[in-house]
Structure formats: C-alpha cells, structure tokens
Coordinates of C-alpha atoms in Angstrom, one line a residue:
M37 CA -55.6 27.9 -11.6
S38 CA -57.5 24.6 -12.0
W39 CA -58.0 22.3 -14.9
G40 CA -61.5 21.6 -13.6
T41 CA -62.5 25.3 -13.8
E42 CA -60.5 26.4 -16.8
L43 CA -60.6 23.3 -18.9
W44 CA -64.0 21.9 -18.0
D45 CA -64.8 21.2 -21.6
Q46 CA -61.3 19.8 -22.7
F47 CA -61.8 16.2 -21.6
D48 CA -60.4 14.7 -24.8
N49 CA -57.4 17.1 -25.0
L50 CA -56.5 16.4 -21.3
E51 CA -56.6 12.7 -22.1
K52 CA -54.1 13.1 -24.9
H53 CA -51.9 15.5 -22.9
T54 CA -51.6 13.2 -19.9
Q55 CA -50.8 10.3 -22.2
W56 CA -48.1 12.4 -23.9
G57 CA -46.7 13.3 -20.4
I58 CA -46.3 9.6 -19.5
E59 CA -44.6 8.9 -22.9
V60 CA -42.1 11.8 -22.2
L61 CA -41.3 10.2 -18.8
E62 CA -40.9 6.8 -20.5
K63 CA -38.6 8.4 -23.1
Y64 CA -36.5 9.8 -20.3
I65 CA -36.3 6.4 -18.6
K66 CA -35.1 4.9 -21.9
F67 CA -32.4 7.6 -22.2
V68 CA -31.1 6.9 -18.7
K69 CA -31.1 3.2 -19.3
E70 CA -29.0 3.6 -22.4
R71 CA -26.7 6.0 -20.6
A72 CA -26.2 3.3 -17.9
E73 CA -25.4 0.8 -20.6
I74 CA -22.8 3.2 -22.1
E75 CA -21.2 3.7 -18.7
I76 CA -21.0 0.0 -17.9
N77 CA -19.6 -0.8 -21.4
Y78 CA -17.1 2.1 -21.1
A79 CA -16.0 0.9 -17.7
K80 CA -15.6 -2.6 -19.1
Q81 CA -13.5 -1.3 -22.0
L82 CA -11.3 0.8 -19.6
R83 CA -10.7 -2.2 -17.3
N84 CA -9.8 -4.4 -20.3
L85 CA -7.5 -1.7 -21.6
S86 CA -5.8 -1.4 -18.2
K87 CA -5.5 -5.1 -17.9
K88 CA -4.0 -5.4 -21.4
Y89 CA -1.1 -3.1 -20.5
Q90 CA -0.5 -4.4 -16.9
T91 CA 2.9 -5.8 -16.2
K92 CA 2.9 -9.6 -16.7
K93 CA 4.5 -11.7 -14.0
N94 CA 7.7 -13.6 -14.8
S95 CA 8.4 -11.5 -17.8
K96 CA 10.8 -8.9 -19.0
E97 CA 8.2 -6.2 -18.2
E98 CA 8.3 -7.1 -14.5
E99 CA 12.1 -6.4 -14.6
E100 CA 11.5 -3.1 -16.3
S101 CA 9.0 -2.0 -13.6
K102 CA 11.8 -0.8 -11.4
Y103 CA 12.2 2.4 -13.5
T104 CA 10.2 5.4 -12.2
S105 CA 8.7 6.0 -15.6
C106 CA 7.4 2.4 -15.7
K107 CA 6.1 2.7 -12.2
A108 CA 4.3 5.9 -13.1
F109 CA 2.7 4.1 -16.1
Q110 CA 1.6 1.2 -13.9
T111 CA 0.2 3.7 -11.4
T112 CA -1.7 5.3 -14.2
L113 CA -3.1 1.9 -15.2
N114 CA -4.2 1.2 -11.7
E115 CA -5.8 4.7 -11.4
M116 CA -7.6 4.1 -14.7
N117 CA -8.9 0.8 -13.2
D118 CA -10.4 2.8 -10.3
Y119 CA -11.6 5.4 -12.7
A120 CA -13.5 2.6 -14.6
G121 CA -15.0 1.6 -11.2
Q122 CA -16.6 5.0 -10.8
H123 CA -18.3 4.7 -14.1
E124 CA -19.7 1.3 -12.9
V125 CA -21.0 3.1 -9.9
I126 CA -22.7 5.7 -12.1
S127 CA -24.3 2.9 -14.1
E128 CA -25.5 1.1 -11.0
N129 CA -26.9 4.2 -9.3
M130 CA -28.7 5.4 -12.5
T131 CA -30.2 1.9 -12.8
S132 CA -31.4 1.7 -9.2
Q133 CA -32.2 5.3 -8.4
I134 CA -33.7 6.5 -11.7
T135 CA -34.6 3.7 -14.0
A136 CA -36.1 1.3 -11.5
E137 CA -37.8 4.0 -9.5
L138 CA -39.3 5.8 -12.4
T139 CA -40.5 2.6 -14.0
R140 CA -42.5 1.8 -10.9
F141 CA -43.8 5.4 -10.9
V142 CA -44.9 5.2 -14.5
Q143 CA -46.9 2.1 -13.8
E144 CA -48.6 3.9 -10.9
L145 CA -49.3 6.9 -13.1
K146 CA -50.8 4.8 -15.9
Q147 CA -53.1 3.0 -13.4
E148 CA -54.1 6.3 -11.8
R149 CA -54.7 7.9 -15.1
K150 CA -56.8 5.0 -16.3
S151 CA -58.9 5.1 -13.1
N152 CA -59.5 8.9 -13.4
F153 CA -60.5 8.8 -17.0
H154 CA -62.7 5.8 -16.4
E155 CA -64.5 7.8 -13.7
G156 CA -64.8 10.8 -16.1
R157 CA -66.3 8.7 -18.8
K158 CA -68.9 7.4 -16.4
A159 CA -69.8 10.9 -15.4
Q160 CA -70.1 11.9 -19.0
Q161 CA -72.3 8.9 -19.8
H162 CA -74.5 9.7 -16.8
I163 CA -75.0 13.4 -17.9
E164 CA -75.6 12.2 -21.4
T165 CA -78.3 9.8 -20.1
C166 CA -79.9 12.6 -18.1
W167 CA -79.9 14.8 -21.2
K168 CA -81.5 12.1 -23.3
Q169 CA -84.2 11.7 -20.6
L170 CA -84.8 15.5 -20.6
E171 CA -85.0 15.5 -24.4
S172 CA -87.5 12.6 -24.3
S173 CA -89.7 14.3 -21.7
K174 CA -89.5 17.5 -23.6
R175 CA -90.6 15.9 -26.8
R176 CA -93.4 14.0 -25.1
F177 CA -94.6 17.3 -23.5
E178 CA -94.5 19.0 -26.9
R179 CA -96.3 16.2 -28.5
E180 CA -99.1 16.1 -25.8
C181 CA -99.5 19.9 -26.1
K182 CA -100.0 19.6 -29.9
E183 CA -102.4 16.7 -29.4
A184 CA -104.4 18.8 -26.8
D185 CA -104.5 21.8 -29.1
R186 CA -105.8 19.7 -32.0
A187 CA -108.4 18.0 -29.7
Q188 CA -109.5 21.5 -28.5
Q189 CA -109.8 22.8 -32.1
Y190 CA -111.8 19.7 -33.1
F191 CA -114.1 20.2 -30.1
E192 CA -114.7 23.8 -31.1
R193 CA -115.5 22.9 -34.7
M194 CA -117.9 20.2 -33.6
D195 CA -119.6 22.5 -31.1
A196 CA -120.1 25.2 -33.8
D197 CA -121.5 22.8 -36.3
I198 CA -125.3 22.6 -36.1
N199 CA -125.4 19.4 -38.0
V200 CA -123.4 17.5 -35.4
T201 CA -125.3 15.7 -32.7
K202 CA -125.0 16.6 -29.1
A203 CA -123.4 13.2 -28.4
D204 CA -120.6 13.8 -30.8
V205 CA -120.0 17.2 -29.4
E206 CA -119.8 15.8 -25.9
K207 CA -117.4 13.1 -27.0
A208 CA -115.1 15.7 -28.7
R209 CA -115.3 17.8 -25.5
Q210 CA -114.3 14.8 -23.3
Q211 CA -111.4 14.0 -25.8
A212 CA -110.1 17.5 -25.5
Q213 CA -110.2 17.4 -21.8
I214 CA -108.3 14.1 -21.8
R215 CA -105.6 15.6 -24.1
H216 CA -105.4 18.7 -21.9
Q217 CA -104.9 16.4 -18.9
M218 CA -102.2 14.4 -20.6
S219 CA -100.5 17.7 -21.7
D220 CA -100.5 18.9 -18.1
D221 CA -99.1 15.6 -16.9
S222 CA -96.3 15.6 -19.5
K223 CA -95.6 19.2 -18.6
G224 CA -95.1 18.3 -15.0
D225 CA -93.0 15.3 -15.9
Y226 CA -90.9 17.5 -18.2
S227 CA -90.5 20.1 -15.5
S228 CA -89.4 17.5 -13.0
V229 CA -86.9 15.9 -15.5
L230 CA -85.6 19.4 -16.4
Q231 CA -84.9 20.2 -12.7
K232 CA -83.2 16.9 -12.2
F233 CA -81.0 17.4 -15.3
N234 CA -80.0 20.9 -14.2
R235 CA -79.0 19.5 -10.8
E236 CA -77.1 16.7 -12.5
Q237 CA -75.5 19.0 -15.0
H238 CA -74.4 21.4 -12.3
E239 CA -73.1 18.6 -10.2
H240 CA -71.3 17.2 -13.3
Y241 CA -69.6 20.5 -14.4
F242 CA -69.0 22.0 -11.0
S243 CA -68.2 19.0 -8.9
H244 CA -67.5 15.6 -10.6
I245 CA -65.5 16.9 -13.6
P246 CA -63.5 19.4 -11.6
N247 CA -62.6 16.7 -9.0
I248 CA -61.6 14.3 -11.8
F249 CA -59.6 17.0 -13.6
Q250 CA -58.0 18.1 -10.4
K251 CA -56.8 14.5 -9.8
L252 CA -55.4 14.5 -13.3
Q253 CA -53.8 17.9 -12.7
D254 CA -52.2 16.6 -9.5
M255 CA -51.1 13.5 -11.3
E256 CA -49.4 15.5 -14.1
E257 CA -47.8 17.9 -11.6
R258 CA -46.4 14.9 -9.7
R259 CA -45.1 13.5 -12.9
I260 CA -43.4 16.8 -13.8
G261 CA -42.0 17.2 -10.3
R262 CA -40.7 13.7 -10.2
M263 CA -39.0 14.1 -13.5
G264 CA -37.3 17.3 -12.2
E265 CA -36.1 15.4 -9.1
S266 CA -34.9 12.6 -11.3
L267 CA -32.9 15.1 -13.5
K268 CA -31.3 16.5 -10.4
T269 CA -30.5 12.9 -9.2
Y270 CA -29.0 12.3 -12.7
A271 CA -26.6 15.2 -12.2
D272 CA -25.9 14.3 -8.5
I273 CA -25.0 10.7 -9.5
D274 CA -22.3 12.1 -11.7
R275 CA -21.3 14.7 -9.2
Q276 CA -20.8 12.2 -6.4
V277 CA -18.1 10.4 -8.2
V278 CA -16.3 13.6 -9.4
P279 CA -14.2 13.8 -6.2
I280 CA -13.1 10.2 -6.6
I281 CA -12.4 10.6 -10.3
G282 CA -10.4 13.7 -9.3
K283 CA -8.4 11.7 -6.9
C284 CA -7.7 9.2 -9.7
L285 CA -6.5 12.0 -11.9
D286 CA -4.5 13.5 -9.0
G287 CA -2.9 10.1 -8.6
I288 CA -1.9 10.0 -12.2
T289 CA -0.5 13.6 -11.9
K290 CA 1.4 12.6 -8.8
S291 CA 2.9 9.5 -10.5
A292 CA 3.9 11.7 -13.4
E293 CA 5.7 14.1 -11.0
S294 CA 7.4 11.1 -9.3
I295 CA 9.3 10.3 -12.5
D296 CA 13.0 10.9 -12.0
E297 CA 15.1 10.6 -15.2
K298 CA 18.3 10.7 -13.2
Q299 CA 17.2 7.8 -11.0
D300 CA 16.2 5.8 -14.1
S301 CA 19.6 6.5 -15.6
Q302 CA 21.3 5.2 -12.4
T303 CA 19.0 2.2 -12.5
V304 CA 20.3 1.4 -16.0
I305 CA 23.8 1.6 -14.7
D306 CA 22.9 -0.7 -11.7
S307 CA 21.2 -3.2 -14.1
F308 CA 23.9 -3.5 -16.7
K309 CA 27.2 -2.5 -15.0
S310 CA 29.6 -5.4 -15.4
G311 CA 32.4 -4.1 -13.1
F312 CA 35.1 -4.7 -15.8
E313 CA 37.6 -2.1 -16.6
P314 CA 37.7 -0.6 -20.1
P315 CA 40.4 -2.0 -22.4
G316 CA 43.8 -0.3 -22.4
D317 CA 45.8 0.9 -25.4
V318 CA 47.0 -1.7 -27.9
D319 CA 50.8 -1.8 -28.0
F320 CA 52.7 -1.7 -31.3
E321 CA 54.2 -5.0 -32.4
D322 CA 57.3 -4.9 -34.3
F323 CA 57.5 -8.1 -36.4
T324 CA 60.7 -7.0 -38.1
Q325 CA 62.7 -8.2 -35.1
S326 CA 61.9 -11.8 -35.8
I327 CA 63.0 -11.3 -39.4
M328 CA 66.2 -9.8 -38.3
K329 CA 66.8 -12.7 -35.9
R330 CA 66.2 -15.2 -38.7
T331 CA 68.6 -13.4 -41.0
V332 CA 71.6 -13.2 -38.6
S333 CA 71.2 -16.7 -37.3
D334 CA 73.4 -19.5 -38.7
N335 CA 70.8 -22.1 -38.0
S336 CA 67.7 -20.1 -39.0
L337 CA 65.3 -22.9 -38.5
S338 CA 66.4 -23.9 -35.0
N339 CA 66.8 -20.3 -33.9
A340 CA 63.4 -19.5 -35.4
K341 CA 61.9 -22.2 -33.4
T342 CA 63.6 -21.1 -30.3
D343 CA 62.8 -17.4 -30.7
G344 CA 59.3 -18.2 -31.8
K345 CA 58.4 -19.3 -28.4
S346 CA 58.5 -15.7 -27.1
E347 CA 56.0 -14.7 -29.7
P348 CA 53.1 -17.2 -29.7
K349 CA 50.9 -17.6 -32.7
I350 CA 47.5 -16.0 -32.2
S351 CA 44.9 -18.3 -33.6
G352 CA 41.2 -18.6 -33.2
K353 CA 41.8 -21.6 -30.9
S354 CA 43.9 -19.6 -28.4
R355 CA 41.6 -16.7 -28.6
G356 CA 38.7 -19.0 -27.7
K357 CA 40.4 -19.6 -24.4
L358 CA 40.7 -16.0 -23.3
W359 CA 37.4 -15.4 -21.4
P360 CA 35.3 -18.5 -21.8
F361 CA 33.4 -17.7 -18.7
I362 CA 31.8 -14.7 -20.3
K363 CA 30.0 -16.8 -22.9
K364 CA 26.3 -17.1 -22.3
N365 CA 25.8 -20.4 -20.5
K366 CA 22.8 -22.2 -21.8
G367 CA 22.9 -24.7 -19.0
A368 CA 22.1 -24.2 -15.3
T369 CA 23.2 -21.1 -13.6
P370 CA 26.1 -21.7 -11.1
E371 CA 25.2 -21.5 -7.5
D372 CA 27.7 -18.7 -6.9
F373 CA 26.6 -16.8 -10.0
S374 CA 30.2 -17.0 -11.3
N375 CA 28.9 -16.8 -14.8
L376 CA 27.9 -13.1 -14.3
P377 CA 30.1 -10.0 -14.4
P378 CA 31.4 -8.9 -11.0
E379 CA 28.9 -6.1 -10.4
Q380 CA 25.9 -8.2 -11.4
R381 CA 27.3 -11.1 -9.5
R382 CA 27.5 -9.0 -6.4
K383 CA 23.9 -7.9 -6.7
K384 CA 22.7 -11.4 -7.2
L385 CA 24.7 -12.6 -4.2
Q386 CA 23.4 -9.8 -2.0
Q387 CA 19.9 -10.5 -3.0
K388 CA 20.4 -14.2 -2.2
V389 CA 21.9 -13.3 1.3
D390 CA 18.9 -11.0 2.0
E391 CA 16.5 -13.8 1.0
I392 CA 18.2 -16.3 3.3
N393 CA 18.3 -13.9 6.2
K394 CA 14.5 -13.3 5.8
E395 CA 14.0 -17.1 5.9
I396 CA 16.2 -17.3 9.0
Q397 CA 14.2 -14.5 10.7
K398 CA 11.0 -16.2 9.8
E399 CA 12.2 -19.5 11.3
I400 CA 13.4 -17.7 14.4
D401 CA 10.0 -16.0 14.9
Q402 CA 8.3 -19.4 14.5
R403 CA 10.8 -20.9 17.0
D404 CA 10.1 -18.1 19.6
A405 CA 6.3 -18.7 19.2
L406 CA 6.7 -22.4 19.7
T407 CA 9.0 -21.9 22.7
K408 CA 6.3 -19.8 24.4
M409 CA 3.7 -22.5 23.5
K410 CA 6.0 -25.2 24.9
D411 CA 6.3 -23.2 28.2
V412 CA 2.5 -22.9 28.4
Y413 CA 2.1 -26.7 27.7
T414 CA 4.7 -27.5 30.3
K415 CA 2.9 -25.4 33.0
N416 CA -0.5 -26.6 31.8
P417 CA -0.3 -30.1 30.4
Q418 CA -4.0 -30.3 29.8
M419 CA -3.7 -27.6 27.1
G420 CA -1.4 -29.7 24.9
D421 CA 1.6 -32.0 24.6
A422 CA 4.9 -30.2 25.1
A423 CA 6.9 -33.1 23.6
S424 CA 5.3 -32.6 20.2
V425 CA 6.3 -29.0 20.3
A426 CA 9.8 -29.9 21.4
Q427 CA 10.2 -32.1 18.3
K428 CA 9.1 -29.3 16.1
L429 CA 11.6 -27.0 17.8
I430 CA 14.4 -29.4 17.0
E431 CA 13.4 -29.5 13.3
I432 CA 13.3 -25.7 13.2
G433 CA 16.7 -25.5 14.9
N434 CA 18.1 -27.8 12.2
T435 CA 16.5 -25.7 9.5
I436 CA 18.0 -22.5 11.0
E437 CA 21.4 -24.1 11.2
K438 CA 21.3 -25.1 7.5
L439 CA 20.1 -21.7 6.5
R440 CA 23.0 -20.1 8.5
I441 CA 25.5 -22.3 6.8
E442 CA 24.0 -21.4 3.4
A443 CA 24.1 -17.7 4.3
Q444 CA 27.7 -18.0 5.4
K445 CA 28.6 -19.6 2.0
F446 CA 26.9 -16.8 0.0
E447 CA 28.4 -14.1 2.4
S448 CA 31.9 -15.5 1.8
W449 CA 31.3 -15.3 -2.0
L450 CA 29.9 -11.8 -1.6
A451 CA 32.9 -10.7 0.5
E452 CA 35.2 -12.2 -2.1
V453 CA 33.5 -10.3 -4.9
E454 CA 33.3 -7.0 -2.9
G455 CA 36.9 -7.3 -2.2
R456 CA 37.7 -7.1 -5.9
L457 CA 35.1 -4.5 -6.9
P458 CA 36.8 -1.2 -5.9
A459 CA 37.8 0.7 -9.0
R460 CA 41.2 0.0 -10.4
N461 CA 42.9 3.0 -12.0
D462 CA 45.6 1.0 -13.8
S463 CA 45.4 -2.0 -16.0
S464 CA 47.9 -3.9 -14.0
R465 CA 45.5 -6.8 -13.5
R466 CA 44.9 -7.2 -17.2
Q467 CA 48.3 -8.5 -18.1
S468 CA 51.2 -10.1 -16.2
G469 CA 54.7 -8.6 -16.6
L470 CA 55.9 -12.0 -17.5
Y471 CA 54.0 -11.7 -20.7
E472 CA 55.8 -8.5 -21.5
T473 CA 59.2 -9.8 -20.6
Q474 CA 58.7 -12.7 -22.9
N475 CA 57.3 -10.5 -25.7
T476 CA 53.8 -11.9 -25.4
P477 CA 51.5 -9.7 -27.7
T478 CA 49.2 -7.5 -25.7
V479 CA 46.7 -7.8 -28.4
N480 CA 45.5 -11.0 -26.6
N481 CA 44.2 -8.8 -23.7
C482 CA 42.7 -6.2 -26.1
A483 CA 40.9 -9.0 -28.0
Q484 CA 39.7 -10.3 -24.7
D485 CA 38.3 -7.0 -23.7
R486 CA 36.7 -6.3 -27.0
E487 CA 35.1 -9.6 -27.2
S488 CA 33.2 -8.9 -24.0
S489 CA 30.0 -7.1 -24.8
P490 CA 28.5 -4.6 -22.3
D491 CA 25.8 -7.0 -21.2
G492 CA 28.4 -9.5 -20.1
S493 CA 28.1 -11.8 -23.2
Y494 CA 31.0 -13.2 -25.1
T495 CA 31.1 -12.9 -28.9
E496 CA 33.6 -14.1 -31.5
D497 CA 34.8 -11.1 -33.5
Q498 CA 35.9 -12.6 -36.8
S499 CA 37.2 -9.3 -38.1
Q500 CA 39.4 -8.9 -35.1
E501 CA 40.7 -12.4 -35.4
T502 CA 41.6 -11.8 -39.0
E503 CA 43.5 -8.6 -38.1
V504 CA 45.7 -10.2 -35.4
K505 CA 46.3 -13.4 -37.3
V506 CA 49.9 -13.9 -38.3
T507 CA 50.2 -14.0 -42.1
P508 CA 51.0 -17.6 -43.2
T509 CA 54.7 -17.9 -44.1
E510 CA 57.1 -20.7 -44.7
F511 CA 57.9 -20.6 -41.0
D512 CA 54.4 -21.3 -39.7
D513 CA 55.5 -24.6 -38.4
D514 CA 57.8 -22.8 -36.0
F515 CA 54.8 -21.3 -34.2
D516 CA 52.5 -24.3 -33.8
D517 CA 52.7 -24.3 -30.0
E518 CA 51.9 -21.4 -27.7
E519 CA 54.5 -20.4 -25.1
T520 CA 54.1 -22.3 -21.8
L521 CA 53.2 -19.8 -19.1
P522 CA 55.3 -19.9 -16.0
T523 CA 53.8 -21.1 -12.7
I524 CA 53.2 -18.2 -10.2
G525 CA 51.8 -20.3 -7.3
T526 CA 49.7 -23.3 -6.3
C527 CA 46.1 -23.8 -5.3
K528 CA 43.9 -26.3 -3.6
A529 CA 40.4 -27.2 -4.8
L530 CA 37.9 -26.5 -2.1
Y531 CA 35.0 -27.9 -4.2
A532 CA 34.7 -30.1 -7.2
F533 CA 34.2 -28.3 -10.5
D534 CA 33.0 -30.0 -13.8
G535 CA 34.5 -27.6 -16.3
E536 CA 32.1 -28.3 -19.0
N537 CA 32.5 -25.0 -20.9
E538 CA 35.2 -24.4 -23.4
G539 CA 38.3 -23.0 -21.8
T540 CA 37.6 -24.4 -18.3
I541 CA 39.1 -27.4 -16.6
S542 CA 37.6 -29.9 -14.2
V543 CA 39.0 -30.3 -10.7
T544 CA 38.2 -32.6 -7.8
E545 CA 37.9 -31.5 -4.2
G546 CA 41.3 -31.4 -2.4
E547 CA 43.3 -31.6 -5.6
V548 CA 46.4 -29.4 -5.7
L549 CA 47.3 -27.7 -9.0
S550 CA 49.6 -25.0 -10.4
V551 CA 48.4 -21.4 -10.8
I552 CA 49.6 -19.8 -14.1
E553 CA 47.3 -16.7 -14.1
E554 CA 45.7 -15.1 -11.1
D555 CA 42.1 -13.7 -10.9
K556 CA 41.8 -10.4 -12.8
G557 CA 38.6 -9.3 -11.1
D558 CA 36.3 -11.5 -13.2
G559 CA 36.0 -14.4 -10.7
W560 CA 38.2 -16.9 -12.6
T561 CA 41.8 -18.2 -12.1
R562 CA 43.8 -20.0 -14.7
I563 CA 45.5 -23.2 -13.5
R564 CA 47.5 -26.1 -14.9
R565 CA 47.4 -29.8 -14.1
S566 CA 50.1 -30.9 -16.5
E567 CA 51.8 -29.5 -19.6
E568 CA 48.9 -30.5 -21.7
E569 CA 46.0 -29.7 -19.3
E570 CA 45.2 -26.1 -18.3
G571 CA 42.2 -23.9 -18.1
Y572 CA 40.0 -21.7 -15.9
V573 CA 38.2 -22.5 -12.6
P574 CA 36.1 -20.2 -10.4
T575 CA 38.3 -18.5 -7.9
S576 CA 35.7 -19.2 -5.2
Y577 CA 36.2 -22.9 -5.7
I578 CA 40.0 -22.9 -4.9
E579 CA 42.4 -21.6 -2.2
V580 CA 45.4 -19.9 -3.9
Y581 CA 48.9 -19.8 -2.6
L582 CA 50.9 -17.3 -4.8
D583 CA 54.7 -17.5 -5.1
R584 CA 55.8 -14.1 -3.7
N585 CA 59.0 -14.1 -5.8
A586 CA 57.1 -14.9 -8.9
K587 CA 54.5 -12.3 -8.1
G588 CA 57.1 -9.8 -7.2
A589 CA 58.7 -10.3 -10.5
M590 CA 55.5 -9.4 -12.3
T591 CA 55.5 -6.1 -14.1
Y592 CA 52.2 -4.2 -14.7
I593 CA 51.5 -2.2 -17.7

C-alpha cells in the first residue's frame, strides 16, 4: 500500500489532502490552546471565589471560625484553592506538552511538505520537457518523411517526362536523395529521443514520483500518529490530576464529616455564658399596710415619714445604680476584665495567664541558650565576649521576673473568679436578709436581673420601670430618700479605682471604707465613704473584712 504506486497520477489531490491534514492539526492546536485558556480562567475564578469567602483577620468571622461547621467551610475553601491549582497544572501542561510541541511539529511538516512538492514539480517539469522534445523530434521526422516522399515523387515525374532535360532529372534525383537522407537522420534522432523519453518517463513514474509520494505518505502518517499521541496526552494530562482532585474532594468530605453539631452548641454556651444565676420569683408587695399605718397613726405625716423608710421609693435613679458594671463600657477595657460577666471574665483571664506563661517559657529558653553561650565564651574567650552575654542574661532575668509578677496578678484574679463560679442552687446571694427584715422590695433584684441581657449588656427597661414605680400621691414627699443600708463590714483599697461609670465610686490605694453589700458573684462590691457617697468598686481592688455578726444576721431568700 503505497501512494507512489496507487496514486501515481494524483499529484494535485495529494497536494490538497496534505494541506488539509496540516489544517486539521492546526485546528486541534487551536482547540487545545482555548481549552488551556478556559482552565486558567476557571482556576483564577475559583481562587478569587475562595479568597472572597476566606475568614478575614481581626473580624467577627475569625471569632466564628471556632465552630466546626465554620472550620469545615474554611477547609472546603482551602481545598477549592488546591483544586484551582490543579486546573492551572492542566493549563500549563497542555500549553507545554501539546500546544508548543505541535506548533513546532506543524512548522516542520509545512517545510517538509513544501520541499517534497517542490521536488515533485521539478520532476513533472522535467518529464514535460522530455515529452516536448519527443514531440518536436517526432514532428520533424514526420515532416522530413513527407518532404522526402514529395522529392521522390517529383524525381519520378521528371524522370518519366521526355521533355525534361537530363540535367533537370539529375537535379531532382539528387534532391530526392538529400530528402531521404534528412528523413533517415530525423528518424534516428526521433528514435533516440523516444528511447530517452521512455527511460525518463519510467524513471519518473516508477522512481521519482513514488519516492516523493512515499515521503508525503510518511509525513502524513507521522502527522496522524502525532495527533493520536497528542490526544492521548490530552487525556493523560487530565488523568494525572484526577488523584489530587480526588484528594481535594476527599478533604471536603472529611471536613463535612468532622462537623459536630453538639460541639458547636457547647461552643455557643462557652462563648456567651455569663455565669449569672437566673432571676428568682418576684415577691408580692402589699401596699395596703402603709395605708393602714397612715390611718391608725395620730401623726400621720411624721409616722408616714418614719415608716416610709422601710419601703424606699423605686425610681429610675435608684434603678440605675443596680448593676452599672454590666453596662457596655465604651472606654478602655479594665485590666482584670471586671467589665465582663464571671464566666467570660474567667476565660479571658485564663487566656491571659496562658499567654504570659508562653512568654515566660520563651524567655527561659532564650536564657538557657545564652547561659550555654556564656559558658562557651568563658572557656574560649576568643569566640566571644562573655560579659556582653551576662548583661543580656540580666535583662532577660528582669523580664522574666516582671512577667511572673504579671502572671501572679492575673492568677490571683483568676482564682478569685473561679472561687465564685461554682453553681449556686439558691438565690441567697441575690438579696440580703436585711433588706427583707426592713421590707425592702425584692423587685429591685428582679429588675436588676431582668435588665441584664444574655450577652452581658445592661439595658434600661422603661416598661419595667413604669410597672414598679410608686403611683404619685400626696405623700410622695415622704419617700424622697432611699433607706440607708446598714454596714456589714469594712474594706481596704488595694489599688486606686477611678469610678468613672455611673453607679461606681472612686477610691484611693490604702483607703478604708464601709461595706454595705458584698459581692454577689459579679465581681463588684458596694461600699460607702459617707452618708452621701456610696457606690460599687471591683472586688479584686479591695480587701474585705466582713462583720460576722452582721453577716450572721443576714437571711437568704
């Protein structure tokens, strides 16, 4: 099966066919190039999409990343980023292994095809030239034969004519002989040219053309084979990344399986648990007793004033003093995180202790390394100055001491908070028995609890305030002042406190003050400096000395 044998007369068709084959290969190259562009654009879009939904630093999303569902989503985004990378690999491999290689191959094919067909045209021109020479020799031979025949016939006519002279006859005979000689010469020339043409024609159709067509056939078969190999490479490039893409998908599946809804629910509890106890029942207040007292009293005005002290007026102003420390502080966060609910405060303090301990360990490791370096310098002074290392060791020692003092401070606050965090089954710490014995309305405590929102913020509930407000009467003047709470102990200020927020009181270090309401688990103690000055201070800032008698007299609800 050879083009040179079977298609010896199809030069033009083979020229068109080989050109079409190269165009097919170029079309395939263009297809692969566009596929590579699609892959790189797809990878770019995937990366941008993954980046768009990545957790941003210093944002609320970073805090949310502690949930297993959010972690799984972040893992999915990371896997999609790797997934995009594999499409970039596909694009790069298709460009280098197919597009670039085939482009060079096509250029070689074009050059080879041009050379072969140029050689073929030369062979065709040569055989056409030989054919023209043969035709020319043949026509000359034919013409000489006709001229010789005419000369012979003229000689015979002259020889038969008695009226013609002998000289004329001889001249005609000589002319006929010349024509016969010329005819014989042209015959020999024609025979020689014919033999030469036959040899050239045989060489052309059985040697030159078959060789040229065989080269074209080999070229075309290489083109077809190369395209087949390229198609296989096209598939292999995709197949090579399938295992990695499979791992990316497996990673997404694994992250999905790692989602634990119970753990996320517990995380919500850990994030927002305040540590406060739910509010207790609201006691019934019988306001008819004060009316009865006013009725039976001879001096109703003075008695009303006297009795009124046991039932202080509940106003917006007094309610504002209940839990001022729960209000969202727009200023700087206290160092001991006393503005936070107990549970959240414990977490922050524990985190701070862990951070300081890590810094201490880092400094210790650095000190140990410098100590070894100092020993080496001491034994080998030429290697370095031990004095410079000693100075650095002193600085590190001072840093470690400062960090330890800092750690002790936060550990003491942490121990203080943890000492109050165990669950309290009763509401004894919510209200002192002294309030009850003096008929202090328990609605204060209820309002206090209700005003504290679950996230630890403090809100003013106007509707509640309206409900508990005493209806204005002619005796309102009797309730202008709240009852003065009794002293239950003393305290000494360990640190200075500014008391800038509403309901707090400023103290100086070493100052001794009266305690009128102990810490109820929220990190604050109510104290009094004088009859007009009282408020809350952080419990961690004072040392409390409770009066045991007063405390023993307290009755818990």
